Amino acid sequence: MADQQIANITSEMRNARRQYGETIHRQFEDWKLTNSEQHVAMLLLKGLSFNEIAAVRDTREKTVRQQASTIYAKSGVDGRHAFAAWFLEEFITEEPNSAAA
């Protein structure tokens, strides 16, 4: 019984992850991010630093910073934290004060 419940939860989590990835990709397309910008944007969402992204992409940190600025401009946010928060808002379903009421 417990093994089946774990399997069901694992399956649900995989499905949710896939759907979330598709949602992120569609949003990148809506913002008209280039393939390079989409790759950088995903690495930003995963929490990599500019230096780490530059190493992964075999480019200069300055290039990554410029791409990040373009990503923020196209998405209408003012930085990395706002960019990540934009995607998290989809999962926030109630106001913080309503949980305390």
Short mmCIF file of C-alpha atoms in Angstrom, two decimals:
data_model
loop_
_atom_site.label_atom_id
_atom_site.label_comp_id
_atom_site.label_asym_id
_atom_site.label_seq_id
_atom_site.Cartn_x
_atom_site.Cartn_y
_atom_site.Cartn_z
CA MET A 1 0.00 0.00 0.00
CA ALA A 2 2.71 2.50 1.00
CA ASP A 3 4.82 1.57 -2.03
CA GLN A 4 1.87 2.29 -4.32
CA GLN A 5 1.26 5.66 -2.65
CA ILE A 6 4.92 6.59 -3.10
CA ALA A 7 4.79 5.51 -6.75
CA ASN A 8 1.66 7.63 -7.29
CA ILE A 9 3.24 10.69 -5.66
CA THR A 10 6.45 10.21 -7.65
CA SER A 11 4.46 9.97 -10.87
CA GLU A 12 2.46 13.09 -9.98
CA MET A 13 5.67 14.99 -9.22
CA ARG A 14 7.24 13.97 -12.55
CA ASN A 15 4.09 15.08 -14.37
CA ALA A 16 4.01 18.41 -12.51
CA ARG A 17 7.69 19.00 -13.28
CA ARG A 18 7.13 18.27 -16.98
CA GLN A 19 4.13 20.60 -17.13
CA TYR A 20 6.01 23.34 -15.30
CA GLY A 21 8.93 23.01 -17.73
CA GLU A 22 6.53 23.31 -20.65
CA THR A 23 4.96 26.41 -19.08
CA ILE A 24 8.37 28.02 -18.64
CA HIS A 25 9.33 27.23 -22.23
CA ARG A 26 6.05 28.69 -23.58
CA GLN A 27 6.65 31.86 -21.59
CA PHE A 28 10.18 32.13 -22.99
CA GLU A 29 8.66 31.81 -26.47
CA ASP A 30 6.04 34.48 -25.66
CA TRP A 31 8.83 36.83 -24.59
CA LYS A 32 10.64 35.99 -27.85
CA LEU A 33 13.83 34.91 -26.13
CA THR A 34 16.47 33.55 -28.49
CA ASN A 35 17.73 30.00 -27.97
CA SER A 36 20.83 31.36 -26.21
CA GLU A 37 18.70 33.60 -24.00
CA GLN A 38 16.42 30.67 -23.16
CA HIS A 39 19.42 28.60 -22.08
CA VAL A 40 20.78 31.43 -19.93
CA ALA A 41 17.30 32.10 -18.51
CA MET A 42 16.89 28.46 -17.46
CA LEU A 43 20.32 28.49 -15.80
CA LEU A 44 19.36 31.71 -13.99
CA LEU A 45 16.19 30.03 -12.74
CA LYS A 46 18.28 27.11 -11.51
CA GLY A 47 20.32 29.56 -9.43
CA LEU A 48 23.65 29.53 -11.23
CA SER A 49 25.85 32.60 -10.91
CA PHE A 50 26.88 34.60 -13.98
CA ASN A 51 30.36 33.12 -13.68
CA GLU A 52 28.97 29.57 -13.50
CA ILE A 53 26.72 30.19 -16.50
CA ALA A 54 29.68 31.55 -18.46
CA ALA A 55 31.64 28.38 -17.67
CA VAL A 56 28.74 26.12 -18.69
CA ARG A 57 28.25 28.04 -21.92
CA ASP A 58 31.97 28.50 -22.60
CA THR A 59 31.63 32.27 -22.90
CA ARG A 60 32.60 35.39 -20.98
CA GLU A 61 30.80 36.52 -17.85
CA LYS A 62 30.24 39.90 -19.49
CA THR A 63 28.32 38.18 -22.30
CA VAL A 64 26.12 36.37 -19.77
CA ARG A 65 25.45 39.64 -17.93
CA GLN A 66 24.41 41.29 -21.20
CA GLN A 67 22.14 38.36 -22.05
CA ALA A 68 20.61 38.49 -18.57
CA SER A 69 19.89 42.21 -18.98
CA THR A 70 18.16 41.48 -22.29
CA ILE A 71 16.15 38.66 -20.68
CA TYR A 72 15.01 40.95 -17.86
CA ALA A 73 14.03 43.67 -20.34
CA LYS A 74 12.07 41.27 -22.55
CA SER A 75 10.31 39.78 -19.54
CA GLY A 76 9.51 43.17 -18.01
CA VAL A 77 11.29 42.58 -14.70
CA ASP A 78 14.14 44.45 -13.07
CA GLY A 79 16.48 41.65 -12.09
CA ARG A 80 17.23 38.05 -11.23
CA HIS A 81 15.01 37.82 -8.14
CA ALA A 82 12.01 39.36 -9.89
CA PHE A 83 12.61 37.04 -12.85
CA ALA A 84 12.52 33.93 -10.64
CA ALA A 85 9.57 35.27 -8.65
CA TRP A 86 7.58 35.78 -11.85
CA PHE A 87 7.50 31.99 -12.31
CA LEU A 88 6.81 31.22 -8.64
CA GLU A 89 3.72 33.44 -8.59
CA GLU A 90 1.88 30.76 -10.58
CA PHE A 91 2.07 28.47 -7.54
CA ILE A 92 1.06 31.03 -4.93
CA THR A 93 -2.69 30.64 -4.55
CA GLU A 94 -3.55 32.58 -1.41
CA GLU A 95 -2.66 35.87 0.17
CA PRO A 96 -0.18 35.63 3.08
CA ASN A 97 -2.67 37.16 5.56
CA SER A 98 -5.51 34.79 4.62
CA ALA A 99 -3.58 31.78 5.96
CA ALA A 100 -3.37 33.40 9.39
CA ALA A 101 -7.08 34.25 9.54
#
